[in-house]
Short mmCIF file of C-alpha atoms in Angstrom, two decimals:
data_model
loop_
_atom_site.label_atom_id
_atom_site.label_comp_id
_atom_site.label_asym_id
_atom_site.label_seq_id
_atom_site.Cartn_x
_atom_site.Cartn_y
_atom_site.Cartn_z
CA TRP A 1 76.39 111.21 97.51
CA ARG A 2 73.26 112.98 98.80
CA ARG A 3 73.62 116.15 100.38
CA ILE A 4 70.21 118.05 100.80
CA GLY A 5 66.89 116.91 101.74
CA PHE A 6 67.99 114.11 104.17
CA PRO A 7 69.31 114.31 107.69
CA GLU A 8 72.92 113.49 108.45
CA TYR A 9 72.14 110.19 110.10
CA MET A 10 70.44 108.91 107.02
CA LEU A 11 73.57 109.88 104.87
CA VAL A 12 75.71 107.74 107.25
CA ASN A 13 73.25 104.91 107.02
CA ASP A 14 73.49 105.05 103.21
CA MET A 15 77.04 104.92 103.38
CA ILE A 16 77.23 101.91 105.76
CA MET A 17 74.70 100.02 103.74
CA CYS A 18 76.88 100.54 100.42
CA ALA A 19 80.14 99.27 102.41
CA ASN A 20 78.14 96.28 103.49
CA PHE A 21 76.99 95.73 100.08
CA LEU A 22 80.71 96.09 98.47
CA ALA A 23 82.04 93.57 101.14
CA GLU A 24 79.52 90.91 100.39
CA GLU A 25 80.22 91.19 96.47
CA GLU A 26 84.15 90.95 97.52
CA ASP A 27 83.41 87.91 99.79
CA LYS A 28 81.65 86.10 96.75
CA LEU A 29 84.96 86.54 94.69
CA PRO A 30 87.67 83.86 94.68
CA GLU A 31 90.96 84.76 96.58
CA GLU A 32 93.56 86.24 94.45
CA LYS A 33 95.87 83.65 95.12
CA TYR A 34 94.13 81.31 92.74
CA ILE A 35 94.25 81.46 89.03
CA ILE A 36 90.74 80.76 87.88
CA GLU A 37 89.97 78.35 85.00
CA GLY A 38 88.75 80.22 82.00
CA THR A 39 90.44 83.49 82.43
CA ALA A 40 92.89 85.54 80.51
CA ALA A 41 95.36 84.49 83.50
CA ALA A 42 94.58 80.78 83.15
CA ASP A 43 95.00 80.91 79.22
CA GLU A 44 98.57 82.76 79.71
CA ALA A 45 99.73 80.10 82.59
CA ASP A 46 101.57 77.08 82.00
CA GLN A 47 99.05 74.52 83.21
CA ASP A 48 101.38 71.77 83.33
CA PHE A 49 102.82 73.37 86.31
CA VAL A 50 100.45 76.17 87.62
CA LEU A 51 97.69 75.66 89.95
CA VAL A 52 94.38 76.75 88.15
CA MET A 53 91.28 76.50 90.04
CA ASN A 54 87.56 75.58 88.90
CA GLU A 55 85.82 78.84 89.29
CA GLN A 56 83.13 77.46 91.46
CA LEU A 57 85.41 75.54 93.62
CA ALA A 58 87.40 78.84 94.17
CA ARG A 59 84.14 80.33 95.57
CA ASN A 60 83.67 77.38 97.60
CA GLU A 61 80.47 76.40 95.70
CA TYR A 62 79.37 72.93 94.66
CA PRO A 63 79.93 72.41 90.99
CA ALA A 64 76.65 70.30 90.72
CA ALA A 65 76.15 70.40 86.83
CA LEU A 66 80.08 69.32 86.40
CA PHE A 67 79.89 66.62 88.69
CA GLU A 68 76.64 65.35 87.61
CA ALA A 69 77.75 65.36 84.07
CA HIS A 70 80.93 63.22 85.13
CA ARG A 71 78.87 60.64 87.03
CA ALA A 72 76.69 60.04 84.00
CA ALA A 73 79.86 59.50 81.73
CA ASP A 74 81.07 56.06 80.89
CA HIS A 75 84.27 56.81 82.95
CA THR A 76 83.86 58.44 86.43
CA SER A 77 86.62 59.29 88.74
CA LEU A 78 86.67 58.33 92.37
CA CYS A 79 86.66 61.82 93.11
CA ALA A 80 83.21 62.27 91.15
CA GLN A 81 81.72 59.23 92.60
CA ASN A 82 82.34 60.31 96.27
CA CYS A 83 82.23 64.07 96.22
CA THR A 84 78.25 64.05 96.31
CA PRO A 85 76.09 66.92 97.28
CA GLU A 86 75.77 65.41 100.51
CA ILE A 87 79.46 64.98 101.30
CA TRP A 88 80.07 68.65 99.86
CA GLU A 89 77.25 70.02 102.54
CA GLN A 90 78.94 68.09 105.23
CA TYR A 91 82.57 69.36 104.41
CA LYS A 92 82.25 72.63 102.79
CA ASP A 93 83.18 74.78 105.53
CA THR A 94 85.80 72.09 106.91
CA VAL A 95 89.34 73.37 107.32
CA SER A 96 91.91 70.45 107.99
CA THR A 97 93.54 70.68 111.35
CA GLY A 98 97.18 70.16 109.90
CA LYS A 99 99.59 72.50 108.45
CA ALA A 100 97.81 72.74 105.14
CA LYS A 101 94.53 74.13 106.29
CA TRP A 102 93.17 71.83 103.19
CA THR A 103 89.64 72.32 102.13
CA LEU A 104 87.55 69.92 100.07
CA ALA A 105 87.37 72.34 97.19
CA ARG A 106 91.20 72.04 96.92
CA ALA A 107 91.01 68.24 97.12
CA VAL A 108 88.70 67.69 94.32
CA ASN A 109 89.80 70.40 91.98
CA THR A 110 91.82 67.77 89.83
CA GLY A 111 88.79 65.46 89.46
CA LEU A 112 86.81 68.26 88.38
CA ARG A 113 89.02 69.75 86.05
CA TYR A 114 90.35 66.39 84.50
CA PRO A 115 87.27 63.82 84.55
CA SER A 116 89.56 61.17 82.86
CA SER A 117 91.55 60.75 85.92
CA PHE A 118 91.20 57.66 87.86
CA VAL A 119 91.36 58.91 91.38
CA GLY A 120 91.09 62.71 90.93
CA CYS A 121 91.75 64.14 94.55
CA HIS A 122 94.65 64.93 96.72
CA ALA A 123 95.39 65.54 100.48
CA GLY A 124 97.20 68.61 101.71
CA ASP A 125 98.37 67.17 104.82
CA LEU A 126 98.23 64.00 107.12
CA GLU A 127 95.15 65.32 108.85
CA SER A 128 93.23 65.66 105.53
CA TYR A 129 92.45 61.95 105.39
CA ASP A 130 90.60 61.80 108.79
CA ASP A 131 89.30 65.44 108.88
CA PHE A 132 87.54 64.44 105.52
CA LYS A 133 87.20 60.76 106.30
CA ASP A 134 83.62 60.17 104.68
CA PHE A 135 85.33 61.47 101.44
CA PHE A 136 88.60 60.10 101.47
CA TYR A 137 87.83 56.47 103.02
CA PRO A 138 85.47 55.64 100.32
CA VAL A 139 88.22 56.87 97.73
CA ILE A 140 90.79 54.70 99.35
CA GLN A 141 88.19 51.70 99.71
CA GLY A 142 87.47 52.13 95.97
CA TYR A 143 91.06 52.08 94.77
CA HIS A 144 92.56 49.40 96.77
CA LYS A 145 90.27 46.65 96.13
CA GLY A 146 90.62 43.94 98.90
CA PHE A 147 91.66 46.42 101.60
CA ASP A 148 89.03 46.75 104.28
CA ILE A 149 89.15 49.82 106.16
CA LYS A 150 87.27 48.39 109.25
CA THR A 151 89.20 45.36 109.69
CA THR A 152 92.68 46.01 108.15
CA LYS A 153 95.81 48.00 109.36
CA HIS A 154 98.58 48.44 107.14
CA VAL A 155 102.02 47.04 108.23
CA THR A 156 105.53 48.16 106.95
CA ASP A 157 108.16 45.85 106.73
CA MET A 158 111.02 46.23 104.50
CA ASP A 159 113.06 43.19 105.67
CA PRO A 160 114.64 41.57 102.51
CA ASN A 161 115.00 38.08 104.28
CA LYS A 162 111.43 37.58 104.59
CA ILE A 163 111.17 37.41 100.60
CA GLU A 164 110.37 33.61 100.13
CA THR A 165 110.47 33.35 96.41
CA GLU A 166 113.88 33.11 94.34
CA LEU A 167 114.18 34.52 90.97
CA SER A 168 114.13 31.81 88.41
CA ASP A 169 117.56 31.24 86.38
CA SER A 170 115.24 31.90 83.20
CA ALA A 171 113.66 34.97 84.64
CA HIS A 172 117.01 36.52 85.75
CA SER A 173 118.65 36.10 82.15
CA LYS A 174 115.58 37.98 80.66
CA ILE A 175 115.56 40.79 83.04
CA ILE A 176 117.24 43.98 82.00
CA SER A 177 116.73 46.16 84.93
CA THR A 178 115.45 46.51 88.47
CA ARG A 179 113.95 49.37 90.20
CA ILE A 180 112.08 49.85 93.33
CA ARG A 181 111.05 53.17 94.91
CA VAL A 182 109.17 54.16 97.98
CA ALA A 183 107.35 57.50 98.60
CA ARG A 184 108.01 59.48 101.79
CA ASN A 185 106.49 62.61 103.17
CA LEU A 186 108.21 64.53 106.10
CA LYS A 187 106.15 64.78 109.16
CA MET A 188 107.15 68.49 110.00
CA PHE A 189 105.69 69.82 106.65
CA PRO A 190 102.48 69.80 104.89
CA LEU A 191 102.08 67.65 101.88
CA ASN A 192 103.08 69.46 98.61
CA PRO A 193 99.69 70.13 97.34
CA GLY A 194 99.28 72.34 100.39
CA GLY A 195 102.77 73.63 100.87
CA ASP A 196 104.33 76.77 99.66
CA LYS A 197 107.54 77.88 98.00
CA ALA A 198 109.34 78.58 101.47
CA GLN A 199 108.24 75.16 102.69
CA ARG A 200 109.71 73.46 99.78
CA ILE A 201 112.82 75.24 99.77
CA ALA A 202 113.17 74.25 103.49
CA ILE A 203 112.75 70.71 102.71
CA THR A 204 115.94 70.91 100.23
CA GLU A 205 117.78 72.62 102.76
CA MET A 206 116.97 70.15 105.34
CA MET A 207 117.65 67.10 103.04
CA ALA A 208 121.16 68.84 102.12
CA LYS A 209 122.16 68.26 105.58
CA VAL A 210 121.05 64.68 105.76
CA TYR A 211 122.88 63.69 102.45
CA ALA A 212 126.02 65.47 103.69
CA GLU A 213 126.16 62.60 106.61
CA LEU A 214 125.78 59.74 104.22
CA GLU A 215 128.91 57.45 103.89
CA GLY A 216 130.24 54.59 102.11
CA ASP A 217 128.10 53.08 99.29
CA PHE A 218 125.43 55.81 99.78
CA ALA A 219 127.58 58.79 99.72
CA GLY A 220 126.95 61.00 96.73
CA ASP A 221 125.80 64.30 95.25
CA PHE A 222 122.81 66.57 95.67
CA PHE A 223 121.62 68.53 92.81
CA LEU A 224 119.05 71.61 93.02
CA HIS A 225 117.11 72.33 89.78
CA THR A 226 117.44 76.03 90.18
CA THR A 227 121.40 75.76 90.59
CA MET A 228 122.75 72.76 88.51
CA SER A 229 125.14 73.85 85.57
CA ASP A 230 124.17 72.66 82.15
CA GLU A 231 126.68 69.96 82.12
CA GLN A 232 125.02 68.47 85.47
CA ARG A 233 121.53 68.77 83.90
CA GLN A 234 122.60 66.86 80.72
CA GLY A 235 124.30 64.30 83.01
CA LEU A 236 121.10 63.58 84.85
CA ILE A 237 119.02 63.57 81.77
CA ASP A 238 121.42 60.99 80.03
CA ASP A 239 121.09 58.89 83.34
CA HIS A 240 117.55 59.19 83.34
CA PHE A 241 117.42 60.62 86.56
CA LEU A 242 116.23 64.28 85.89
CA PHE A 243 112.46 64.61 86.87
CA ARG A 244 110.60 67.53 85.12
CA GLY A 245 107.31 67.91 86.58
CA LYS A 246 105.09 68.79 83.71
CA ASP A 247 101.74 67.13 84.33
CA ALA A 248 98.48 69.11 84.18
CA MET A 249 96.51 66.72 86.34
CA GLN A 250 99.04 66.78 89.07
CA ALA A 251 99.31 70.72 88.69
CA ALA A 252 95.64 71.24 89.36
CA SER A 253 96.45 69.61 92.90
CA GLY A 254 99.29 71.96 93.46
CA TYR A 255 101.94 69.45 92.89
CA HIS A 256 104.14 71.76 90.73
CA GLU A 257 103.47 75.05 92.40
CA HIS A 258 106.58 77.32 92.38
CA TRP A 259 108.60 75.01 89.92
CA PRO A 260 111.56 74.66 89.77
CA HIS A 261 112.37 76.22 93.28
CA GLY A 262 112.61 73.55 96.03
CA ARG A 263 113.31 70.60 93.75
CA GLY A 264 116.38 68.54 93.60
CA ILE A 265 117.88 65.03 92.87
CA PHE A 266 120.37 63.22 94.80
CA HIS A 267 122.34 60.03 93.84
CA ASN A 268 125.18 58.20 95.21
CA LYS A 269 128.47 57.55 93.38
CA GLN A 270 127.21 54.27 91.73
CA LYS A 271 124.21 55.69 90.84
CA THR A 272 122.42 53.09 92.17
CA PHE A 273 120.52 54.88 95.22
CA VAL A 274 118.65 57.99 93.90
CA ASN A 275 116.30 60.52 95.61
CA TRP A 276 113.77 62.87 94.09
CA ILE A 277 112.84 65.62 96.29
CA ASN A 278 109.46 67.46 95.88
CA GLU A 279 108.67 66.15 92.52
CA GLY A 280 105.43 65.22 93.96
CA ASP A 281 105.76 63.60 97.40
CA HIS A 282 108.62 64.96 99.61
CA LEU A 283 110.64 62.19 98.81
CA ARG A 284 110.87 59.36 96.15
CA ILE A 285 113.69 57.03 97.64
CA ILE A 286 115.06 54.76 94.76
CA SER A 287 117.15 51.72 94.39
CA MET A 288 118.04 50.64 90.87
CA GLU A 289 120.66 49.01 88.71
CA MET A 290 120.91 46.88 85.58
CA GLY A 291 120.06 43.11 85.63
CA GLY A 292 118.00 41.13 87.81
CA ASP A 293 119.39 41.12 91.51
CA VAL A 294 115.92 41.82 92.62
CA LYS A 295 116.89 41.04 96.21
CA GLY A 296 120.02 43.25 96.14
CA VAL A 297 118.14 46.18 94.83
CA PHE A 298 115.54 45.88 97.57
CA THR A 299 118.11 45.28 100.37
CA ARG A 300 119.92 48.66 99.14
CA LEU A 301 116.47 50.33 99.24
CA ALA A 302 115.61 49.11 103.02
CA GLU A 303 119.00 50.23 104.08
CA GLY A 304 119.06 53.53 102.28
CA ALA A 305 115.47 54.37 103.51
CA SER A 306 116.68 53.70 106.92
CA LEU A 307 119.53 55.95 106.67
CA ILE A 308 117.38 58.76 105.54
CA THR A 309 115.14 58.05 108.27
CA GLU A 310 117.58 58.37 111.01
CA GLY A 311 119.26 61.12 109.41
CA VAL A 312 116.01 63.10 109.03
CA LYS A 313 115.29 62.48 112.81
CA LYS A 314 119.19 63.66 113.89
CA VAL A 315 118.78 66.86 111.73
CA THR A 316 115.27 67.73 113.00
CA GLY A 317 115.48 66.43 116.55
CA GLU A 318 112.16 64.88 115.69
CA GLU A 319 111.02 61.34 117.04
CA THR A 320 109.27 60.46 113.87
CA ALA A 321 110.62 61.37 110.60
CA PHE A 322 107.70 60.56 108.12
CA MET A 323 103.91 60.78 108.07
CA SER A 324 102.05 57.59 108.89
CA HIS A 325 98.56 56.63 109.62
CA PRO A 326 97.27 53.99 112.10
CA ILE A 327 95.37 52.37 109.54
CA PHE A 328 96.80 53.33 105.98
CA GLY A 329 100.65 53.29 106.75
CA MET A 330 102.61 55.62 104.87
CA ILE A 331 100.93 58.71 103.64
CA THR A 332 101.09 60.15 100.27
CA CYS A 333 99.60 63.19 98.52
CA CYS A 334 97.32 60.80 96.33
CA PRO A 335 95.48 58.00 97.86
CA SER A 336 96.57 55.56 95.16
CA ASN A 337 99.92 55.41 96.78
CA ILE A 338 99.27 55.21 100.49
CA GLY A 339 100.21 52.11 102.59
CA THR A 340 103.93 51.14 101.23
CA GLY A 341 104.08 53.99 98.88
CA MET A 342 106.21 51.61 96.98
CA ARG A 343 106.35 50.45 93.35
CA GLY A 344 109.10 47.72 92.55
CA SER A 345 109.51 46.89 88.72
CA VAL A 346 111.74 45.02 86.42
CA HIS A 347 112.14 45.33 82.51
CA ILE A 348 111.87 41.88 81.33
CA LEU A 349 112.43 40.74 77.66
CA VAL A 350 109.41 38.46 76.41
CA PRO A 351 109.26 39.23 72.63
CA LYS A 352 107.52 35.87 71.81
CA LEU A 353 104.92 36.35 74.35
CA ILE A 354 104.27 39.81 73.11
CA ALA A 355 103.94 38.62 69.67
CA LYS A 356 101.91 35.56 70.31
CA ILE A 357 99.21 37.02 72.81
CA GLY A 358 99.74 40.80 72.89
CA PHE A 359 100.18 43.33 75.52
CA ALA A 360 96.62 43.34 76.94
CA ALA A 361 96.66 39.65 77.52
CA ILE A 362 99.91 39.66 79.50
CA ASP A 363 98.67 42.67 81.53
CA LYS A 364 95.61 40.48 82.45
CA MET A 365 97.81 37.62 83.56
CA CYS A 366 99.95 40.10 85.56
CA ARG A 367 96.77 41.38 87.37
CA GLU A 368 95.77 37.94 88.14
CA ARG A 369 99.16 37.91 90.10
CA ASN A 370 98.80 41.03 91.81
CA CYS A 371 100.96 42.95 89.46
CA GLN A 372 100.54 45.07 86.27
CA ALA A 373 102.21 45.52 83.03
CA ARG A 374 103.47 48.83 81.31
CA GLY A 375 104.97 49.50 77.97
CA SER A 376 108.80 49.08 77.05
CA SER A 377 109.48 52.52 78.51
CA GLY A 378 106.90 52.87 81.42
CA GLU A 379 103.26 53.86 81.55
CA HIS A 380 101.50 54.68 78.31
CA SER A 381 104.66 53.79 76.22
CA ALA A 382 105.09 51.61 73.25
CA VAL A 383 105.53 47.75 73.68
CA VAL A 384 108.41 46.51 71.64
CA ASP A 385 110.25 43.29 72.85
CA ARG A 386 110.07 43.72 76.61
CA ILE A 387 107.53 45.07 79.34
CA ASP A 388 107.84 46.65 82.70
CA VAL A 389 106.24 44.37 85.30
CA SER A 390 105.46 46.07 88.95
CA ASN A 391 103.44 45.18 91.98
CA TRP A 392 100.01 46.47 91.48
CA ARG A 393 98.99 46.25 95.39
CA ARG A 394 100.13 49.02 97.52
CA ILE A 395 98.28 48.77 100.94
CA GLY A 396 97.31 45.89 103.40
CA PHE A 397 100.52 44.14 102.57
CA PRO A 398 104.15 44.56 103.87
CA GLU A 399 106.65 45.70 101.12
CA TYR A 400 108.62 42.40 101.05
CA MET A 401 105.42 40.56 100.09
CA LEU A 402 104.98 42.89 97.18
CA VAL A 403 108.69 42.43 96.13
CA ASN A 404 107.62 38.61 96.41
CA ASP A 405 104.73 39.16 93.94
CA MET A 406 107.04 40.83 91.44
CA ILE A 407 109.51 38.06 91.50
CA MET A 408 106.52 35.34 91.17
CA CYS A 409 105.20 37.16 88.03
CA ALA A 410 108.66 37.56 86.50
CA ASN A 411 109.24 33.96 86.89
CA PHE A 412 105.76 33.10 85.62
CA LEU A 413 106.31 35.25 82.38
CA ALA A 414 109.70 33.87 81.80
CA GLU A 415 108.24 30.24 82.04
CA GLU A 416 105.65 31.24 79.58
CA GLU A 417 108.05 32.83 77.20
CA ASP A 418 110.08 29.58 77.27
CA LYS A 419 107.35 27.56 76.31
CA LEU A 420 106.79 29.11 72.90
CA PRO A 421 108.77 28.03 69.99
CA ASP A 422 111.59 30.22 68.56
CA GLU A 423 110.83 32.07 65.10
CA PRO A 424 112.18 30.01 62.27
CA ALA A 425 115.12 31.61 60.88
CA GLU A 426 114.67 33.56 57.76
CA PRO A 427 116.23 31.56 54.44
CA ALA A 428 119.47 32.70 53.30
CA PRO A 429 118.90 34.80 50.01
#
């Protein structure tokens, strides 16, 4: 800007100093790929789907005041408990060695923005769990009570012949439906919080080839969210198959980025074998049917999961289809699901027990038997005449043992229901 009274070299020096200053100011600002919490762009975004970052995390700064407030609250997420100033200092400049190039700032965004979350952190790739092990390992230990990282290794075993407990006649008569699912993530891609639009679409394209090869009872149809017709969409809604994303806590991790691209649903002709593609994890492999044939549902799940595994290996030429860890077993985006990635559930009619002792007491009895109870239509739903009973443990025990947990709990609840007297009939007017 100056022209006179100073030698030329000093004017060049002015320019260099100004360029250095501007570059420094630019580096302080978050990258444009993030929408920042509290901005007009964030206010306009649908935060049930779009990734919105905390401003300090986007600048890779430790949000000390917020985390301190979270730790002082009545409820503290596992994320806030374990993302201490010391852990932040240890990992603030670490980038995961996997495909996502994950950072601690991205990992903890959900827990910081939504302090009511129980876990509040997510991995971007398989390597994240070890690259940030002093953060993730305590989170895993804190969630999966009884699993000792130092002494225990998870073993995957989906052999239905190893289930020791039979469903009682009473429990069988009270079960309305059975549903067992496992989460799986493809080894050749990053986890979805660390993935982009192209990778999500590539997963659907690859899985379309896998589904095209399925035969017999597993043959079926694959629908993409972006191309399904209105009639197909309504049919999937009527069958309760259509997932819709729409979860702000998950969106803060990057789960629902680029919605609805790269999302799809596969089901067999009988509608008893269903796959969700890129709902959260890459695959949710689901076996389901009306009634109480728990072993039959688990057998179909085991067979279907095996076919999917072999299909992925055939299409990709890879020796391993899914992410797994030598200690934790099957890897998922959220630490709460690692191990089996399995949730097996039955909807069981126990109206007298609900009326007598209430849902909270039933859930307590289920927890004592390594299971949990949910409302009549799933988590956070109302309790009417039935409850959803599922395995609570996820890691440290093979899948067949978790199904056995569920059967034993269903038998117990049916027995408790049978002990109660029937309500007296209303007198005729």
